[in-house]
PDB file of C-alpha atoms (C1' of nucleotides) in Angstrom:
ATOM      1  CA  MET P   1     114.516 -12.193 113.017  1.00  0.00           C
ATOM      2  CA  LYS P   2     117.995 -13.658 112.132  1.00  0.00           C
ATOM      3  CA  ILE P   3     118.680 -17.347 112.942  1.00  0.00           C
ATOM      4  CA  ALA P   4     121.849 -19.117 112.385  1.00  0.00           C
ATOM      5  CA  THR P   5     123.754 -22.442 112.486  1.00  0.00           C
ATOM      6  CA  TYR P   6     127.490 -23.122 113.163  1.00  0.00           C
ATOM      7  CA  ASN P   7     129.143 -26.314 113.674  1.00  0.00           C
ATOM      8  CA  VAL P   8     132.008 -25.047 115.933  1.00  0.00           C
ATOM      9  CA  ASN P   9     134.201 -28.130 116.026  1.00  0.00           C
ATOM     10  CA  GLY P  10     134.774 -28.030 119.686  1.00  0.00           C
ATOM     11  CA  ILE P  11     133.357 -25.248 121.738  1.00  0.00           C
ATOM     12  CA  SER P  12     136.195 -24.803 124.312  1.00  0.00           C
ATOM     13  CA  ALA P  13     138.645 -24.462 121.296  1.00  0.00           C
ATOM     14  CA  ARG P  14     136.275 -22.175 119.547  1.00  0.00           C
ATOM     15  CA  LEU P  15     135.145 -19.786 122.279  1.00  0.00           C
ATOM     16  CA  THR P  16     136.909 -16.679 121.211  1.00  0.00           C
ATOM     17  CA  VAL P  17     135.879 -17.214 117.639  1.00  0.00           C
ATOM     18  CA  LEU P  18     132.334 -17.872 118.469  1.00  0.00           C
ATOM     19  CA  LEU P  19     132.265 -14.765 120.969  1.00  0.00           C
ATOM     20  CA  ARG P  20     133.447 -12.565 118.066  1.00  0.00           C
ATOM     21  CA  TRP P  21     131.170 -13.695 115.541  1.00  0.00           C
ATOM     22  CA  LEU P  22     128.237 -13.236 117.693  1.00  0.00           C
ATOM     23  CA  GLN P  23     129.428  -9.977 118.711  1.00  0.00           C
ATOM     24  CA  GLU P  24     129.809  -8.919 114.894  1.00  0.00           C
ATOM     25  CA  THR P  25     126.860 -10.373 113.376  1.00  0.00           C
ATOM     26  CA  GLN P  26     124.250 -10.439 116.449  1.00  0.00           C
ATOM     27  CA  PRO P  27     121.821 -13.420 115.183  1.00  0.00           C
ATOM     28  CA  ASP P  28     118.741 -13.677 117.349  1.00  0.00           C
ATOM     29  CA  VAL P  29     118.917 -17.357 117.710  1.00  0.00           C
ATOM     30  CA  VAL P  30     121.883 -19.773 117.087  1.00  0.00           C
ATOM     31  CA  CYS P  31     122.166 -23.520 116.846  1.00  0.00           C
ATOM     32  CA  LEU P  32     125.370 -25.017 117.673  1.00  0.00           C
ATOM     33  CA  GLN P  33     126.939 -28.525 116.576  1.00  0.00           C
ATOM     34  CA  GLU P  34     129.634 -30.444 117.671  1.00  0.00           C
ATOM     35  CA  LEU P  35     130.402 -28.914 121.066  1.00  0.00           C
ATOM     36  CA  LYS P  36     132.804 -31.495 121.742  1.00  0.00           C
ATOM     37  CA  ALA P  37     132.440 -31.116 125.659  1.00  0.00           C
ATOM     38  CA  PRO P  38     130.579 -32.701 128.533  1.00  0.00           C
ATOM     39  CA  GLN P  39     127.337 -31.037 129.863  1.00  0.00           C
ATOM     40  CA  GLU P  40     129.391 -29.193 132.596  1.00  0.00           C
ATOM     41  CA  LYS P  41     131.970 -27.848 130.583  1.00  0.00           C
ATOM     42  CA  PHE P  42     129.448 -25.766 128.269  1.00  0.00           C
ATOM     43  CA  PRO P  43     130.632 -22.027 128.701  1.00  0.00           C
ATOM     44  CA  ALA P  44     127.106 -20.696 129.556  1.00  0.00           C
ATOM     45  CA  GLU P  45     128.395 -17.718 131.505  1.00  0.00           C
ATOM     46  CA  ALA P  46     130.669 -16.535 128.744  1.00  0.00           C
ATOM     47  CA  LEU P  47     127.732 -16.736 126.477  1.00  0.00           C
ATOM     48  CA  LEU P  48     125.302 -15.059 128.879  1.00  0.00           C
ATOM     49  CA  GLU P  49     127.545 -12.140 129.443  1.00  0.00           C
ATOM     50  CA  ALA P  50     127.518 -11.725 125.356  1.00  0.00           C
ATOM     51  CA  GLY P  51     123.691 -11.705 125.829  1.00  0.00           C
ATOM     52  CA  TYR P  52     122.648 -15.282 125.154  1.00  0.00           C
ATOM     53  CA  GLU P  53     120.684 -17.643 126.960  1.00  0.00           C
ATOM     54  CA  ALA P  54     121.231 -21.170 126.190  1.00  0.00           C
ATOM     55  CA  ILE P  55     120.058 -24.921 126.391  1.00  0.00           C
ATOM     56  CA  TRP P  56     122.595 -27.493 125.509  1.00  0.00           C
ATOM     57  CA  GLN P  57     123.197 -31.302 125.432  1.00  0.00           C
ATOM     58  CA  GLY P  58     126.540 -32.034 125.994  1.00  0.00           C
ATOM     59  CA  GLN P  59     128.767 -35.343 125.545  1.00  0.00           C
ATOM     60  CA  LYS P  60     132.091 -36.233 126.612  1.00  0.00           C
ATOM     61  CA  SER P  61     134.429 -35.869 123.653  1.00  0.00           C
ATOM     62  CA  TRP P  62     132.103 -36.127 120.627  1.00  0.00           C
ATOM     63  CA  ASN P  63     128.919 -34.447 119.065  1.00  0.00           C
ATOM     64  CA  GLY P  64     126.942 -31.928 121.399  1.00  0.00           C
ATOM     65  CA  VAL P  65     124.299 -29.543 120.444  1.00  0.00           C
ATOM     66  CA  ALA P  66     122.931 -26.085 121.814  1.00  0.00           C
ATOM     67  CA  ILE P  67     120.390 -23.698 121.084  1.00  0.00           C
ATOM     68  CA  LEU P  68     121.259 -19.933 121.957  1.00  0.00           C
ATOM     69  CA  SER P  69     118.582 -16.886 122.091  1.00  0.00           C
ATOM     70  CA  LYS P  70     118.865 -13.461 123.022  1.00  0.00           C
ATOM     71  CA  VAL P  71     114.945 -13.196 122.443  1.00  0.00           C
ATOM     72  CA  GLY P  72     114.123 -15.281 125.457  1.00  0.00           C
ATOM     73  CA  LYS P  73     115.446 -18.396 126.682  1.00  0.00           C
ATOM     74  CA  PRO P  74     114.737 -21.218 124.554  1.00  0.00           C
ATOM     75  CA  GLU P  75     111.991 -23.399 125.974  1.00  0.00           C
ATOM     76  CA  GLU P  76     112.968 -27.027 125.768  1.00  0.00           C
ATOM     77  CA  ILE P  77     110.890 -29.363 123.751  1.00  0.00           C
ATOM     78  CA  ARG P  78     112.825 -32.624 123.487  1.00  0.00           C
ATOM     79  CA  ARG P  79     116.410 -33.786 123.680  1.00  0.00           C
ATOM     80  CA  GLY P  80     116.797 -36.991 121.369  1.00  0.00           C
ATOM     81  CA  LEU P  81     114.654 -37.997 118.653  1.00  0.00           C
ATOM     82  CA  PRO P  82     111.434 -39.765 119.758  1.00  0.00           C
ATOM     83  CA  GLY P  83     111.810 -43.595 119.149  1.00  0.00           C
ATOM     84  CA  ASN P  84     115.363 -43.565 119.091  1.00  0.00           C
ATOM     85  CA  HIS P  85     115.992 -44.452 122.503  1.00  0.00           C
ATOM     86  CA  ASP P  86     119.045 -46.599 122.423  1.00  0.00           C
ATOM     87  CA  ASP P  87     120.896 -43.741 120.586  1.00  0.00           C
ATOM     88  CA  ASP P  88     123.391 -42.309 123.346  1.00  0.00           C
ATOM     89  CA  GLN P  89     124.766 -39.892 121.075  1.00  0.00           C
ATOM     90  CA  SER P  90     123.951 -36.134 121.609  1.00  0.00           C
ATOM     91  CA  ARG P  91     122.665 -35.027 118.159  1.00  0.00           C
ATOM     92  CA  TYR P  92     119.016 -33.138 118.656  1.00  0.00           C
ATOM     93  CA  LEU P  93     117.879 -30.536 120.578  1.00  0.00           C
ATOM     94  CA  GLU P  94     114.580 -28.888 120.035  1.00  0.00           C
ATOM     95  CA  ALA P  95     113.068 -25.748 121.653  1.00  0.00           C
ATOM     96  CA  LYS P  96     110.414 -23.022 121.345  1.00  0.00           C
ATOM     97  CA  VAL P  97     112.008 -19.763 120.794  1.00  0.00           C
ATOM     98  CA  ASN P  98     109.676 -16.614 120.051  1.00  0.00           C
ATOM     99  CA  GLY P  99     106.945 -18.544 118.861  1.00  0.00           C
ATOM    100  CA  LEU P 100     109.221 -20.667 116.544  1.00  0.00           C
ATOM    101  CA  THR P 101     109.760 -24.416 116.850  1.00  0.00           C
ATOM    102  CA  ILE P 102     113.667 -24.879 116.318  1.00  0.00           C
ATOM    103  CA  GLY P 103     115.119 -28.285 115.776  1.00  0.00           C
ATOM    104  CA  CYS P 104     118.888 -28.185 116.062  1.00  0.00           C
ATOM    105  CA  LEU P 105     120.672 -31.375 114.826  1.00  0.00           C
ATOM    106  CA  TYR P 106     124.021 -32.792 114.235  1.00  0.00           C
ATOM    107  CA  LEU P 107     123.398 -35.652 111.727  1.00  0.00           C
ATOM    108  CA  PRO P 108     125.940 -38.580 111.677  1.00  0.00           C
ATOM    109  CA  ASN P 109     128.880 -38.373 109.349  1.00  0.00           C
ATOM    110  CA  GLY P 110     128.506 -41.935 108.472  1.00  0.00           C
ATOM    111  CA  ASN P 111     132.026 -42.820 107.166  1.00  0.00           C
ATOM    112  CA  PRO P 112     133.325 -45.039 106.157  1.00  0.00           C
ATOM    113  CA  ALA P 113     130.513 -46.093 103.983  1.00  0.00           C
ATOM    114  CA  PRO P 114     129.397 -48.975 103.590  1.00  0.00           C
ATOM    115  CA  GLY P 115     129.466 -50.136 107.181  1.00  0.00           C
ATOM    116  CA  PRO P 116     127.951 -49.720 110.644  1.00  0.00           C
ATOM    117  CA  LYS P 117     128.444 -46.213 110.733  1.00  0.00           C
ATOM    118  CA  PHE P 118     126.897 -45.672 107.642  1.00  0.00           C
ATOM    119  CA  GLU P 119     123.747 -47.946 108.681  1.00  0.00           C
ATOM    120  CA  TYR P 120     123.796 -45.819 111.744  1.00  0.00           C
ATOM    121  CA  LYS P 121     123.416 -42.518 109.782  1.00  0.00           C
ATOM    122  CA  LEU P 122     120.622 -44.299 107.385  1.00  0.00           C
ATOM    123  CA  ARG P 123     118.758 -45.277 110.532  1.00  0.00           C
ATOM    124  CA  TRP P 124     119.271 -41.877 112.256  1.00  0.00           C
ATOM    125  CA  MET P 125     117.965 -40.034 109.062  1.00  0.00           C
ATOM    126  CA  GLU P 126     114.774 -42.636 109.091  1.00  0.00           C
ATOM    127  CA  HIS P 127     113.976 -41.599 112.790  1.00  0.00           C
ATOM    128  CA  PHE P 128     114.603 -37.879 111.963  1.00  0.00           C
ATOM    129  CA  ALA P 129     112.360 -38.069 108.736  1.00  0.00           C
ATOM    130  CA  GLN P 130     109.463 -39.738 110.887  1.00  0.00           C
ATOM    131  CA  HIS P 131     110.038 -36.917 113.591  1.00  0.00           C
ATOM    132  CA  ALA P 132     110.037 -34.162 110.817  1.00  0.00           C
ATOM    133  CA  ALA P 133     106.637 -35.464 109.360  1.00  0.00           C
ATOM    134  CA  SER P 134     104.780 -35.258 112.835  1.00  0.00           C
ATOM    135  CA  LEU P 135     106.040 -31.821 113.163  1.00  0.00           C
ATOM    136  CA  LEU P 136     104.753 -30.656 109.903  1.00  0.00           C
ATOM    137  CA  ALA P 137     101.478 -32.268 110.803  1.00  0.00           C
ATOM    138  CA  SER P 138     101.308 -29.819 113.722  1.00  0.00           C
ATOM    139  CA  LYS P 139     101.018 -26.900 111.466  1.00  0.00           C
ATOM    140  CA  GLU P 140     103.354 -24.722 113.420  1.00  0.00           C
ATOM    141  CA  PRO P 141     106.116 -22.725 112.297  1.00  0.00           C
ATOM    142  CA  ILE P 142     109.136 -24.955 112.279  1.00  0.00           C
ATOM    143  CA  ILE P 143     112.996 -24.783 111.425  1.00  0.00           C
ATOM    144  CA  LEU P 144     115.151 -27.719 111.482  1.00  0.00           C
ATOM    145  CA  THR P 145     118.657 -26.413 110.995  1.00  0.00           C
ATOM    146  CA  GLY P 146     122.242 -27.794 111.719  1.00  0.00           C
ATOM    147  CA  ASP P 147     124.880 -29.917 110.302  1.00  0.00           C
ATOM    148  CA  TYR P 148     123.121 -32.641 108.057  1.00  0.00           C
ATOM    149  CA  ASN P 149     126.466 -34.158 106.638  1.00  0.00           C
ATOM    150  CA  VAL P 150     124.230 -34.501 103.422  1.00  0.00           C
ATOM    151  CA  ILE P 151     125.688 -32.978 100.148  1.00  0.00           C
ATOM    152  CA  PRO P 152     122.320 -32.576  98.380  1.00  0.00           C
ATOM    153  CA  THR P 153     123.357 -32.229  94.799  1.00  0.00           C
ATOM    154  CA  GLU P 154     126.161 -31.799  92.487  1.00  0.00           C
ATOM    155  CA  LEU P 155     126.149 -28.200  92.711  1.00  0.00           C
ATOM    156  CA  ASP P 156     126.748 -28.532  96.434  1.00  0.00           C
ATOM    157  CA  ALA P 157     130.463 -29.810  96.139  1.00  0.00           C
ATOM    158  CA  TYR P 158     133.327 -28.538  94.596  1.00  0.00           C
ATOM    159  CA  LYS P 159     134.304 -31.692  92.623  1.00  0.00           C
ATOM    160  CA  PRO P 160     131.124 -33.980  93.068  1.00  0.00           C
ATOM    161  CA  GLU P 161     132.856 -36.985  91.439  1.00  0.00           C
ATOM    162  CA  ARG P 162     135.235 -37.222  94.286  1.00  0.00           C
ATOM    163  CA  TRP P 163     132.324 -37.652  96.605  1.00  0.00           C
ATOM    164  CA  VAL P 164     130.357 -40.438  95.024  1.00  0.00           C
ATOM    165  CA  GLU P 165     131.382 -43.060  97.545  1.00  0.00           C
ATOM    166  CA  ASP P 166     131.554 -40.826 100.538  1.00  0.00           C
ATOM    167  CA  ALA P 167     128.705 -41.306 102.977  1.00  0.00           C
ATOM    168  CA  LEU P 168     127.860 -37.709 102.767  1.00  0.00           C
ATOM    169  CA  PHE P 169     126.944 -38.052  98.999  1.00  0.00           C
ATOM    170  CA  ARG P 170     126.046 -41.709  98.269  1.00  0.00           C
ATOM    171  CA  PRO P 171     122.906 -42.179  96.634  1.00  0.00           C
ATOM    172  CA  GLU P 172     120.923 -43.559  99.749  1.00  0.00           C
ATOM    173  CA  THR P 173     122.029 -40.269 101.652  1.00  0.00           C
ATOM    174  CA  ARG P 174     120.742 -38.249  98.880  1.00  0.00           C
ATOM    175  CA  ALA P 175     117.604 -40.130  98.509  1.00  0.00           C
ATOM    176  CA  ALA P 176     116.867 -39.700 102.198  1.00  0.00           C
ATOM    177  CA  PHE P 177     117.184 -36.104 102.043  1.00  0.00           C
ATOM    178  CA  GLU P 178     115.120 -35.741  98.952  1.00  0.00           C
ATOM    179  CA  GLN P 179     112.464 -37.573 100.672  1.00  0.00           C
ATOM    180  CA  LEU P 180     112.573 -35.463 103.696  1.00  0.00           C
ATOM    181  CA  LEU P 181     112.218 -32.341 101.255  1.00  0.00           C
ATOM    182  CA  ALA P 182     109.213 -34.213  99.596  1.00  0.00           C
ATOM    183  CA  GLN P 183     107.303 -33.999 102.970  1.00  0.00           C
ATOM    184  CA  GLY P 184     107.227 -30.279 102.172  1.00  0.00           C
ATOM    185  CA  TRP P 185     110.214 -28.583 103.485  1.00  0.00           C
ATOM    186  CA  THR P 186     111.937 -25.815 101.902  1.00  0.00           C
ATOM    187  CA  ASP P 187     115.752 -25.774 101.774  1.00  0.00           C
ATOM    188  CA  ALA P 188     116.023 -21.967 102.530  1.00  0.00           C
ATOM    189  CA  ILE P 189     119.640 -21.612 101.026  1.00  0.00           C
ATOM    190  CA  ARG P 190     118.675 -23.190  97.619  1.00  0.00           C
ATOM    191  CA  TYR P 191     115.323 -21.512  97.683  1.00  0.00           C
ATOM    192  CA  LEU P 192     116.790 -18.081  97.833  1.00  0.00           C
ATOM    193  CA  HIS P 193     119.919 -18.973  95.581  1.00  0.00           C
ATOM    194  CA  PRO P 194     118.928 -21.662  93.413  1.00  0.00           C
ATOM    195  CA  LYS P 195     122.122 -21.670  91.051  1.00  0.00           C
ATOM    196  CA  GLU P 196     124.681 -20.182  93.097  1.00  0.00           C
ATOM    197  CA  THR P 197     127.800 -22.049  94.468  1.00  0.00           C
ATOM    198  CA  ILE P 198     127.385 -21.747  98.134  1.00  0.00           C
ATOM    199  CA  TYR P 199     129.674 -23.802 100.455  1.00  0.00           C
ATOM    200  CA  THR P 200     129.344 -24.042 104.282  1.00  0.00           C
ATOM    201  CA  TYR P 201     132.305 -26.295 105.134  1.00  0.00           C
ATOM    202  CA  PHE P 202     135.860 -26.641 104.067  1.00  0.00           C
ATOM    203  CA  ASP P 203     138.198 -29.183 105.316  1.00  0.00           C
ATOM    204  CA  TYR P 204     141.522 -28.031 106.972  1.00  0.00           C
ATOM    205  CA  PHE P 205     143.431 -29.908 104.546  1.00  0.00           C
ATOM    206  CA  ARG P 206     145.234 -28.363 101.654  1.00  0.00           C
ATOM    207  CA  ASN P 207     143.944 -24.992 101.923  1.00  0.00           C
ATOM    208  CA  ALA P 208     140.530 -25.900 100.930  1.00  0.00           C
ATOM    209  CA  PHE P 209     139.006 -22.378 102.223  1.00  0.00           C
ATOM    210  CA  GLY P 210     141.722 -20.438 100.070  1.00  0.00           C
ATOM    211  CA  ARG P 211     140.759 -22.756  96.916  1.00  0.00           C
ATOM    212  CA  ASN P 212     137.147 -22.508  97.822  1.00  0.00           C
ATOM    213  CA  ALA P 213     137.030 -26.273  97.767  1.00  0.00           C
ATOM    214  CA  GLY P 214     134.131 -26.603  99.877  1.00  0.00           C
ATOM    215  CA  LEU P 215     130.751 -28.542 100.454  1.00  0.00           C
ATOM    216  CA  ARG P 216     127.375 -27.363 101.350  1.00  0.00           C
ATOM    217  CA  ILE P 217     126.190 -29.620 104.237  1.00  0.00           C
ATOM    218  CA  ASP P 218     124.735 -27.172 106.796  1.00  0.00           C
ATOM    219  CA  HIS P 219     120.985 -26.590 105.972  1.00  0.00           C
ATOM    220  CA  PHE P 220     117.825 -24.621 106.937  1.00  0.00           C
ATOM    221  CA  LEU P 221     114.670 -26.569 106.397  1.00  0.00           C
ATOM    222  CA  LEU P 222     111.516 -24.505 106.771  1.00  0.00           C
ATOM    223  CA  SER P 223     108.065 -25.469 107.196  1.00  0.00           C
ATOM    224  CA  PRO P 224     105.721 -24.376 104.416  1.00  0.00           C
ATOM    225  CA  ASN P 225     104.027 -21.410 106.542  1.00  0.00           C
ATOM    226  CA  LEU P 226     107.648 -19.858 106.845  1.00  0.00           C
ATOM    227  CA  LYS P 227     108.658 -20.240 103.178  1.00  0.00           C
ATOM    228  CA  ASP P 228     106.944 -16.644 102.301  1.00  0.00           C
ATOM    229  CA  LYS P 229     108.757 -15.082 105.497  1.00  0.00           C
ATOM    230  CA  LEU P 230     112.268 -16.030 104.347  1.00  0.00           C
ATOM    231  CA  LYS P 231     113.855 -12.485 103.640  1.00  0.00           C
ATOM    232  CA  ALA P 232     117.340 -13.390 102.943  1.00  0.00           C
ATOM    233  CA  ALA P 233     120.157 -16.278 103.572  1.00  0.00           C
ATOM    234  CA  GLY P 234     123.801 -16.554 103.472  1.00  0.00           C
ATOM    235  CA  VAL P 235     126.983 -17.977 104.657  1.00  0.00           C
ATOM    236  CA  ASP P 236     129.476 -16.104 106.980  1.00  0.00           C
ATOM    237  CA  ARG P 237     132.395 -16.916 105.185  1.00  0.00           C
ATOM    238  CA  GLU P 238     134.487 -14.402 106.930  1.00  0.00           C
ATOM    239  CA  ALA P 239     134.353 -16.347 110.180  1.00  0.00           C
ATOM    240  CA  ARG P 240     135.910 -19.216 108.302  1.00  0.00           C
ATOM    241  CA  SER P 241     139.006 -17.015 107.411  1.00  0.00           C
ATOM    242  CA  TRP P 242     139.663 -16.295 111.077  1.00  0.00           C
ATOM    243  CA  GLU P 243     142.620 -17.705 113.091  1.00  0.00           C
ATOM    244  CA  LYS P 244     141.595 -20.885 115.027  1.00  0.00           C
ATOM    245  CA  SER P 245     138.333 -21.183 113.097  1.00  0.00           C
ATOM    246  CA  SER P 246     136.147 -24.172 112.668  1.00  0.00           C
ATOM    247  CA  ASP P 247     136.030 -26.077 109.488  1.00  0.00           C
ATOM    248  CA  HIS P 248     132.696 -24.921 108.904  1.00  0.00           C
ATOM    249  CA  ALA P 249     131.481 -21.412 108.272  1.00  0.00           C
ATOM    250  CA  PRO P 250     128.023 -20.007 110.111  1.00  0.00           C
ATOM    251  CA  VAL P 251     125.049 -20.071 108.114  1.00  0.00           C
ATOM    252  CA  TRP P 252     122.192 -17.904 108.640  1.00  0.00           C
ATOM    253  CA  ILE P 253     118.439 -16.766 107.440  1.00  0.00           C
ATOM    254  CA  GLU P 254     116.593 -13.693 108.149  1.00  0.00           C
ATOM    255  CA  LEU P 255     112.783 -14.220 108.532  1.00  0.00           C
ATOM    256  CA  GLU P 256     110.213 -11.536 108.320  1.00  0.00           C
ATOM    257  CA  ASP P 257     108.798 -10.776 111.886  1.00  0.00           C
ATOM    258  CA  ALA P 258     105.630 -12.914 112.267  1.00  0.00           C
TER     259      ALA P 258
ATOM    260  C1'  DA R   1     147.086 -41.540  99.899  1.00  0.00           C
ATOM    261  C1'  DT R   2     147.871 -37.091 101.534  1.00  0.00           C
ATOM    262  C1'  DG R   3     146.544 -33.483 104.403  1.00  0.00           C
ATOM    263  C1'  DT R   4     144.495 -30.550 109.631  1.00  0.00           C
ATOM    264  C1'  DC R   5     142.563 -29.990 113.977  1.00  0.00           C
ATOM    265  C1'  DC R   6     139.928 -31.526 118.157  1.00  0.00           C
ATOM    266  C1'  DG R   7     139.533 -33.801 122.727  1.00  0.00           C
ATOM    267  C1'  DC R   8     141.338 -37.625 125.326  1.00  0.00           C
ATOM    268  C1'  DG R   9     144.466 -40.209 128.234  1.00  0.00           C
ATOM    269  C1'  DC R  10     148.222 -46.183 130.353  1.00  0.00           C
ATOM    270  C1'  DA R  11     149.109 -37.895 129.224  1.00  0.00           C
ATOM    271  C1'  DC R  12     153.655 -33.539 127.033  1.00  0.00           C
ATOM    272  C1'  DC R  13     152.446 -37.810 122.072  1.00  0.00           C
ATOM    273  C1'  DG R  14     149.751 -40.824 119.596  1.00  0.00           C
ATOM    274  C1'  DC R  15     145.135 -41.876 118.481  1.00  0.00           C
ATOM    275  C1'  DG R  16     140.157 -41.937 116.814  1.00  0.00           C
ATOM    276  C1'  DG R  17     136.678 -38.960 114.491  1.00  0.00           C
ATOM    277  C1'  DA R  18     135.928 -35.870 111.079  1.00  0.00           C
TER     278       DA R  18
END
DNA sequence: ATGTCCGCGCACCGCGGA
């Protein structure tokens, strides 16, 4: 079973690229982030024609997450994090797909830092960590994937010294991510590729993709019972090179069938 | 500081967000 995550940076502007990528790579399950579309503008029909049933949590202009599947419609478990009721941003969607619990997240960017946006990011990470802990306690097979907006280590940025003040790499952010991993989650990409330079995001400026000036900020966190089922993991860099591409590349893992 | 792309609206450019 192949599961992918893709920050599309606007699903309306990205539809052609998204459909091409689905057609060429055929993932079973896909988590999307940054739909930048209200609930009623989600292209459910075009995706259905491509073979994918979907659930989504839209929002006008910003954010927005979706879970697509061609192995049975995702059974929604929740939208939004528990205990985060005053959060009106569409950033978390969770569903059961093919026996797996899939959490699709778009963690706040947090810039400029310090400031209220950074505080919001750290609060969101606290709520997320609490929820992640309760999911682990269930002993179910769980995947938490999406755009974490976290550069975990120096290996994950092309010039880490340029990012030390940035909300994606500040000590508080990294510490929060480390604490999350310490609960028992496995960072799938790093587990299979411990020393490799792997980037999932390249900004649109200064030919960042052409210079391989990227960041690794889209992650797969696996519950302990899935760790030994992980067969492969990678980044579809090709899709980042296409005309009208997102600033993120799709990231994927392959799990041994349960 | 720069750069680029997306969606929005006091809309055909300028702005916030990333």
